[in-house]
């Protein structure tokens, strides 16, 4: 399992006190998943939420990017045909063929930037199709990057 998380504080929705919230993203059984769990220090308010799908809620992504910085996924070898890249992107992200073509072009040119978990999941899908990629810290963390990774 690939996972990344961070603790943040927020105002309690019930009493206005301080709530500690664990937010995270993880890769489990081939799926991108995320969750939040919070507990107020001043009252009994608490919750735990978890979900899966191709897109993580932006507040969770931004908390992870701010705490850990961005990761970059790049091709690390020649790609004789874009067909396996297109297949991997469509499989991993539930994209149309046109969307997959645009993202494949971006991957070839500059790579993708996103959370570590997002980039590692894409790397797994690409490596399954014998596409050589690397995941490394992005040169400069850019938490407000578009969801291109």
PDB file of N, CA and C in Angstrom, residues 19-91:
ATOM      1  N   UNK A  19     -10.367  21.357  16.294  1.00  0.00           N
ATOM      2  CA  UNK A  19     -10.474  19.983  15.829  1.00  0.00           C
ATOM      3  C   UNK A  19      -9.169  19.589  15.153  1.00  0.00           C
ATOM      4  N   UNK A  20      -8.652  18.437  15.508  1.00  0.00           N
ATOM      5  CA  UNK A  20      -7.489  17.877  14.825  1.00  0.00           C
ATOM      6  C   UNK A  20      -8.014  16.914  13.771  1.00  0.00           C
ATOM      7  N   UNK A  21      -7.557  17.121  12.532  1.00  0.00           N
ATOM      8  CA  UNK A  21      -8.047  16.329  11.409  1.00  0.00           C
ATOM      9  C   UNK A  21      -6.869  15.621  10.742  1.00  0.00           C
ATOM     10  N   UNK A  22      -6.976  14.302  10.632  1.00  0.00           N
ATOM     11  CA  UNK A  22      -6.032  13.516   9.842  1.00  0.00           C
ATOM     12  C   UNK A  22      -6.602  13.413   8.441  1.00  0.00           C
ATOM     13  N   UNK A  23      -5.842  13.851   7.429  1.00  0.00           N
ATOM     14  CA  UNK A  23      -6.261  13.691   6.035  1.00  0.00           C
ATOM     15  C   UNK A  23      -5.217  12.846   5.332  1.00  0.00           C
ATOM     16  N   UNK A  24      -5.651  12.046   4.402  1.00  0.00           N
ATOM     17  CA  UNK A  24      -4.696  11.204   3.715  1.00  0.00           C
ATOM     18  C   UNK A  24      -5.205  10.676   2.403  1.00  0.00           C
ATOM     19  N   UNK A  25      -4.267  10.151   1.659  1.00  0.00           N
ATOM     20  CA  UNK A  25      -4.514   9.550   0.360  1.00  0.00           C
ATOM     21  C   UNK A  25      -3.752   8.233   0.355  1.00  0.00           C
ATOM     22  N   UNK A  26      -4.345   7.202  -0.236  1.00  0.00           N
ATOM     23  CA  UNK A  26      -3.651   5.926  -0.287  1.00  0.00           C
ATOM     24  C   UNK A  26      -4.091   5.137  -1.505  1.00  0.00           C
ATOM     25  N   UNK A  27      -3.261   4.177  -1.848  1.00  0.00           N
ATOM     26  CA  UNK A  27      -3.472   3.317  -2.997  1.00  0.00           C
ATOM     27  C   UNK A  27      -3.694   1.932  -2.431  1.00  0.00           C
ATOM     28  N   UNK A  28      -4.899   1.393  -2.623  1.00  0.00           N
ATOM     29  CA  UNK A  28      -5.228   0.112  -2.032  1.00  0.00           C
ATOM     30  C   UNK A  28      -6.002  -0.717  -3.048  1.00  0.00           C
ATOM     31  N   UNK A  29      -5.529  -1.923  -3.289  1.00  0.00           N
ATOM     32  CA  UNK A  29      -6.171  -2.855  -4.224  1.00  0.00           C
ATOM     33  C   UNK A  29      -6.450  -2.211  -5.579  1.00  0.00           C
ATOM     34  N   UNK A  30      -5.461  -1.449  -6.068  1.00  0.00           N
ATOM     35  CA  UNK A  30      -5.568  -0.857  -7.392  1.00  0.00           C
ATOM     36  C   UNK A  30      -6.365   0.418  -7.479  1.00  0.00           C
ATOM     37  N   UNK A  31      -6.820   0.944  -6.357  1.00  0.00           N
ATOM     38  CA  UNK A  31      -7.667   2.141  -6.381  1.00  0.00           C
ATOM     39  C   UNK A  31      -7.045   3.288  -5.592  1.00  0.00           C
ATOM     40  N   UNK A  32      -7.286   4.510  -6.071  1.00  0.00           N
ATOM     41  CA  UNK A  32      -6.923   5.713  -5.344  1.00  0.00           C
ATOM     42  C   UNK A  32      -8.014   5.957  -4.302  1.00  0.00           C
ATOM     43  N   UNK A  33      -7.614   6.056  -3.043  1.00  0.00           N
ATOM     44  CA  UNK A  33      -8.567   6.275  -1.951  1.00  0.00           C
ATOM     45  C   UNK A  33      -8.091   7.448  -1.108  1.00  0.00           C
ATOM     46  N   UNK A  34      -9.009   8.011  -0.351  1.00  0.00           N
ATOM     47  CA  UNK A  34      -8.681   9.124   0.530  1.00  0.00           C
ATOM     48  C   UNK A  34      -9.590   9.076   1.735  1.00  0.00           C
ATOM     49  N   UNK A  35      -9.176   9.793   2.755  1.00  0.00           N
ATOM     50  CA  UNK A  35      -9.996   9.808   3.945  1.00  0.00           C
ATOM     51  C   UNK A  35      -9.683  11.000   4.827  1.00  0.00           C
ATOM     52  N   UNK A  36     -10.640  11.309   5.690  1.00  0.00           N
ATOM     53  CA  UNK A  36     -10.451  12.320   6.727  1.00  0.00           C
ATOM     54  C   UNK A  36     -11.018  11.754   8.011  1.00  0.00           C
ATOM     55  N   UNK A  37     -10.364  12.083   9.099  1.00  0.00           N
ATOM     56  CA  UNK A  37     -10.837  11.669  10.412  1.00  0.00           C
ATOM     57  C   UNK A  37     -10.545  12.813  11.364  1.00  0.00           C
ATOM     58  N   UNK A  38     -11.577  13.279  12.057  1.00  0.00           N
ATOM     59  CA  UNK A  38     -11.396  14.412  12.945  1.00  0.00           C
ATOM     60  C   UNK A  38     -12.002  14.180  14.311  1.00  0.00           C
ATOM     61  N   UNK A  39     -11.427  14.863  15.293  1.00  0.00           N
ATOM     62  CA  UNK A  39     -11.924  14.784  16.666  1.00  0.00           C
ATOM     63  C   UNK A  39     -11.698  16.143  17.322  1.00  0.00           C
ATOM     64  N   UNK A  40     -12.760  16.691  17.904  1.00  0.00           N
ATOM     65  CA  UNK A  40     -12.665  17.968  18.604  1.00  0.00           C
ATOM     66  C   UNK A  40     -12.044  17.750  19.983  1.00  0.00           C
ATOM     67  N   UNK A  41     -11.155  18.651  20.365  1.00  0.00           N
ATOM     68  CA  UNK A  41     -10.517  18.580  21.679  1.00  0.00           C
ATOM     69  C   UNK A  41     -11.438  19.099  22.777  1.00  0.00           C
ATOM     70  N   UNK A  42     -12.489  19.846  22.392  1.00  0.00           N
ATOM     71  CA  UNK A  42     -13.342  20.508  23.374  1.00  0.00           C
ATOM     72  C   UNK A  42     -14.721  19.880  23.555  1.00  0.00           C
ATOM     73  N   UNK A  43     -15.142  19.046  22.606  1.00  0.00           N
ATOM     74  CA  UNK A  43     -16.450  18.395  22.738  1.00  0.00           C
ATOM     75  C   UNK A  43     -16.359  16.986  22.155  1.00  0.00           C
ATOM     76  N   UNK A  44     -17.458  16.324  22.055  1.00  0.00           N
ATOM     77  CA  UNK A  44     -17.438  14.937  21.581  1.00  0.00           C
ATOM     78  C   UNK A  44     -17.595  14.810  20.064  1.00  0.00           C
ATOM     79  N   UNK A  45     -17.593  15.920  19.329  1.00  0.00           N
ATOM     80  CA  UNK A  45     -17.772  15.850  17.875  1.00  0.00           C
ATOM     81  C   UNK A  45     -16.584  15.147  17.226  1.00  0.00           C
ATOM     82  N   UNK A  46     -16.888  14.203  16.360  1.00  0.00           N
ATOM     83  CA  UNK A  46     -15.853  13.486  15.636  1.00  0.00           C
ATOM     84  C   UNK A  46     -16.448  12.813  14.420  1.00  0.00           C
ATOM     85  N   UNK A  47     -15.614  12.429  13.484  1.00  0.00           N
ATOM     86  CA  UNK A  47     -16.082  11.755  12.284  1.00  0.00           C
ATOM     87  C   UNK A  47     -14.934  11.021  11.618  1.00  0.00           C
ATOM     88  N   UNK A  48     -15.311  10.158  10.707  1.00  0.00           N
ATOM     89  CA  UNK A  48     -14.358   9.428   9.879  1.00  0.00           C
ATOM     90  C   UNK A  48     -15.026   9.217   8.532  1.00  0.00           C
ATOM     91  N   UNK A  49     -14.380   9.672   7.461  1.00  0.00           N
ATOM     92  CA  UNK A  49     -14.916   9.515   6.113  1.00  0.00           C
ATOM     93  C   UNK A  49     -13.828   8.935   5.217  1.00  0.00           C
ATOM     94  N   UNK A  50     -14.233   8.082   4.303  1.00  0.00           N
ATOM     95  CA  UNK A  50     -13.296   7.476   3.368  1.00  0.00           C
ATOM     96  C   UNK A  50     -14.024   7.215   2.063  1.00  0.00           C
ATOM     97  N   UNK A  51     -13.303   7.360   0.943  1.00  0.00           N
ATOM     98  CA  UNK A  51     -13.907   7.107  -0.358  1.00  0.00           C
ATOM     99  C   UNK A  51     -12.804   6.754  -1.348  1.00  0.00           C
ATOM    100  N   UNK A  52     -13.197   6.303  -2.518  1.00  0.00           N
ATOM    101  CA  UNK A  52     -12.265   5.926  -3.575  1.00  0.00           C
ATOM    102  C   UNK A  52     -12.771   6.464  -4.903  1.00  0.00           C
ATOM    103  N   UNK A  53     -11.879   6.620  -5.849  1.00  0.00           N
ATOM    104  CA  UNK A  53     -12.240   7.059  -7.189  1.00  0.00           C
ATOM    105  C   UNK A  53     -11.062   7.705  -7.874  1.00  0.00           C
ATOM    106  N   UNK A  54     -11.231   8.146  -9.093  1.00  0.00           N
ATOM    107  CA  UNK A  54     -10.095   8.682  -9.836  1.00  0.00           C
ATOM    108  C   UNK A  54      -9.659  10.082  -9.392  1.00  0.00           C
ATOM    109  N   UNK A  55     -10.495  10.786  -8.608  1.00  0.00           N
ATOM    110  CA  UNK A  55     -10.192  12.164  -8.227  1.00  0.00           C
ATOM    111  C   UNK A  55     -10.375  12.343  -6.719  1.00  0.00           C
ATOM    112  N   UNK A  56      -9.318  12.816  -6.064  1.00  0.00           N
ATOM    113  CA  UNK A  56      -9.358  13.106  -4.637  1.00  0.00           C
ATOM    114  C   UNK A  56      -9.918  14.514  -4.428  1.00  0.00           C
ATOM    115  N   UNK A  57     -10.737  14.738  -3.393  1.00  0.00           N
ATOM    116  CA  UNK A  57     -11.211  16.098  -3.117  1.00  0.00           C
ATOM    117  C   UNK A  57     -10.038  17.083  -3.002  1.00  0.00           C
ATOM    118  N   UNK A  58     -10.225  18.248  -3.551  1.00  0.00           N
ATOM    119  CA  UNK A  58      -9.142  19.226  -3.651  1.00  0.00           C
ATOM    120  C   UNK A  58      -8.589  19.652  -2.297  1.00  0.00           C
ATOM    121  N   UNK A  59      -9.422  19.748  -1.263  1.00  0.00           N
ATOM    122  CA  UNK A  59      -8.902  20.154   0.049  1.00  0.00           C
ATOM    123  C   UNK A  59      -7.902  19.131   0.596  1.00  0.00           C
ATOM    124  N   UNK A  60      -8.122  17.857   0.323  1.00  0.00           N
ATOM    125  CA  UNK A  60      -7.181  16.818   0.757  1.00  0.00           C
ATOM    126  C   UNK A  60      -5.895  16.910  -0.055  1.00  0.00           C
ATOM    127  N   UNK A  61      -6.012  17.043  -1.374  1.00  0.00           N
ATOM    128  CA  UNK A  61      -4.826  17.187  -2.232  1.00  0.00           C
ATOM    129  C   UNK A  61      -3.969  18.366  -1.793  1.00  0.00           C
ATOM    130  N   UNK A  62      -4.607  19.509  -1.580  1.00  0.00           N
ATOM    131  CA  UNK A  62      -3.856  20.713  -1.227  1.00  0.00           C
ATOM    132  C   UNK A  62      -3.154  20.569   0.119  1.00  0.00           C
ATOM    133  N   UNK A  63      -3.806  19.943   1.098  1.00  0.00           N
ATOM    134  CA  UNK A  63      -3.164  19.720   2.407  1.00  0.00           C
ATOM    135  C   UNK A  63      -1.926  18.842   2.245  1.00  0.00           C
ATOM    136  N   UNK A  64      -2.015  17.805   1.424  1.00  0.00           N
ATOM    137  CA  UNK A  64      -0.870  16.916   1.196  1.00  0.00           C
ATOM    138  C   UNK A  64       0.243  17.619   0.425  1.00  0.00           C
ATOM    139  N   UNK A  65      -0.127  18.364  -0.595  1.00  0.00           N
ATOM    140  CA  UNK A  65       0.878  19.088  -1.372  1.00  0.00           C
ATOM    141  C   UNK A  65       1.598  20.129  -0.517  1.00  0.00           C
ATOM    142  N   UNK A  66       0.847  20.818   0.323  1.00  0.00           N
ATOM    143  CA  UNK A  66       1.448  21.832   1.178  1.00  0.00           C
ATOM    144  C   UNK A  66       2.388  21.202   2.204  1.00  0.00           C
ATOM    145  N   UNK A  67       2.005  20.086   2.777  1.00  0.00           N
ATOM    146  CA  UNK A  67       2.814  19.440   3.813  1.00  0.00           C
ATOM    147  C   UNK A  67       4.022  18.698   3.249  1.00  0.00           C
ATOM    148  N   UNK A  68       3.853  18.039   2.103  1.00  0.00           N
ATOM    149  CA  UNK A  68       4.899  17.146   1.592  1.00  0.00           C
ATOM    150  C   UNK A  68       5.548  17.610   0.295  1.00  0.00           C
ATOM    151  N   UNK A  69       4.987  18.610  -0.351  1.00  0.00           N
ATOM    152  CA  UNK A  69       5.487  19.021  -1.658  1.00  0.00           C
ATOM    153  C   UNK A  69       4.934  18.120  -2.745  1.00  0.00           C
ATOM    154  N   UNK A  70       5.172  18.521  -3.957  1.00  0.00           N
ATOM    155  CA  UNK A  70       4.659  17.785  -5.112  1.00  0.00           C
ATOM    156  C   UNK A  70       5.675  16.748  -5.585  1.00  0.00           C
ATOM    157  N   UNK A  71       5.161  15.738  -6.259  1.00  0.00           N
ATOM    158  CA  UNK A  71       5.991  14.718  -6.903  1.00  0.00           C
ATOM    159  C   UNK A  71       5.811  14.858  -8.411  1.00  0.00           C
ATOM    160  N   UNK A  72       6.853  14.496  -9.148  1.00  0.00           N
ATOM    161  CA  UNK A  72       6.791  14.551 -10.610  1.00  0.00           C
ATOM    162  C   UNK A  72       6.984  13.146 -11.168  1.00  0.00           C
ATOM    163  N   UNK A  73       6.114  12.793 -12.098  1.00  0.00           N
ATOM    164  CA  UNK A  73       6.210  11.529 -12.837  1.00  0.00           C
ATOM    165  C   UNK A  73       6.739  11.861 -14.228  1.00  0.00           C
ATOM    166  N   UNK A  74       7.818  11.185 -14.610  1.00  0.00           N
ATOM    167  CA  UNK A  74       8.420  11.409 -15.933  1.00  0.00           C
ATOM    168  C   UNK A  74       8.699  10.078 -16.602  1.00  0.00           C
ATOM    169  N   UNK A  75       8.721  10.125 -17.907  1.00  0.00           N
ATOM    170  CA  UNK A  75       9.189   8.961 -18.655  1.00  0.00           C
ATOM    171  C   UNK A  75      10.691   8.853 -18.437  1.00  0.00           C
ATOM    172  N   UNK A  76      11.187   7.643 -18.240  1.00  0.00           N
ATOM    173  CA  UNK A  76      12.620   7.467 -18.042  1.00  0.00           C
ATOM    174  C   UNK A  76      13.240   6.599 -19.132  1.00  0.00           C
ATOM    175  N   UNK A  77      12.481   6.333 -20.168  1.00  0.00           N
ATOM    176  CA  UNK A  77      12.970   5.563 -21.302  1.00  0.00           C
ATOM    177  C   UNK A  77      12.218   5.961 -22.552  1.00  0.00           C
ATOM    178  N   UNK A  78      12.650   5.423 -23.663  1.00  0.00           N
ATOM    179  CA  UNK A  78      11.967   5.698 -24.926  1.00  0.00           C
ATOM    180  C   UNK A  78      10.617   4.999 -24.948  1.00  0.00           C
ATOM    181  N   UNK A  79       9.665   5.634 -25.607  1.00  0.00           N
ATOM    182  CA  UNK A  79       8.340   5.047 -25.782  1.00  0.00           C
ATOM    183  C   UNK A  79       8.114   4.901 -27.283  1.00  0.00           C
ATOM    184  N   UNK A  80       8.294   3.679 -27.805  1.00  0.00           N
ATOM    185  CA  UNK A  80       8.162   3.488 -29.251  1.00  0.00           C
ATOM    186  C   UNK A  80       6.737   3.706 -29.759  1.00  0.00           C
ATOM    187  N   UNK A  81       5.749   3.507 -28.885  1.00  0.00           N
ATOM    188  CA  UNK A  81       4.352   3.682 -29.278  1.00  0.00           C
ATOM    189  C   UNK A  81       3.587   4.276 -28.103  1.00  0.00           C
ATOM    190  N   UNK A  82       2.695   5.207 -28.397  1.00  0.00           N
ATOM    191  CA  UNK A  82       1.882   5.807 -27.340  1.00  0.00           C
ATOM    192  C   UNK A  82       0.678   4.956 -26.964  1.00  0.00           C
ATOM    193  N   UNK A  83       0.430   3.891 -27.699  1.00  0.00           N
ATOM    194  CA  UNK A  83      -0.740   3.057 -27.412  1.00  0.00           C
ATOM    195  C   UNK A  83      -0.740   2.532 -25.972  1.00  0.00           C
ATOM    196  N   UNK A  84       0.364   1.966 -25.460  1.00  0.00           N
ATOM    197  CA  UNK A  84       0.329   1.496 -24.078  1.00  0.00           C
ATOM    198  C   UNK A  84       0.165   2.638 -23.069  1.00  0.00           C
ATOM    199  N   UNK A  85       0.708   3.809 -23.400  1.00  0.00           N
ATOM    200  CA  UNK A  85       0.541   4.979 -22.523  1.00  0.00           C
ATOM    201  C   UNK A  85      -0.933   5.364 -22.468  1.00  0.00           C
ATOM    202  N   UNK A  86      -1.565   5.417 -23.625  1.00  0.00           N
ATOM    203  CA  UNK A  86      -2.991   5.748 -23.686  1.00  0.00           C
ATOM    204  C   UNK A  86      -3.815   4.734 -22.897  1.00  0.00           C
ATOM    205  N   UNK A  87      -3.497   3.466 -23.061  1.00  0.00           N
ATOM    206  CA  UNK A  87      -4.227   2.420 -22.334  1.00  0.00           C
ATOM    207  C   UNK A  87      -4.051   2.577 -20.829  1.00  0.00           C
ATOM    208  N   UNK A  88      -2.838   2.845 -20.393  1.00  0.00           N
ATOM    209  CA  UNK A  88      -2.579   3.004 -18.957  1.00  0.00           C
ATOM    210  C   UNK A  88      -3.314   4.213 -18.395  1.00  0.00           C
ATOM    211  N   UNK A  89      -3.272   5.325 -19.105  1.00  0.00           N
ATOM    212  CA  UNK A  89      -3.946   6.538 -18.632  1.00  0.00           C
ATOM    213  C   UNK A  89      -5.460   6.353 -18.591  1.00  0.00           C
ATOM    214  N   UNK A  90      -6.009   5.728 -19.611  1.00  0.00           N
ATOM    215  CA  UNK A  90      -7.455   5.511 -19.633  1.00  0.00           C
ATOM    216  C   UNK A  90      -7.884   4.583 -18.507  1.00  0.00           C
ATOM    217  N   UNK A  91      -7.087   3.561 -18.264  1.00  0.00           N
ATOM    218  CA  UNK A  91      -7.389   2.606 -17.202  1.00  0.00           C
ATOM    219  C   UNK A  91      -7.293   3.257 -15.825  1.00  0.00           C
TER     220      UNK A  91
END
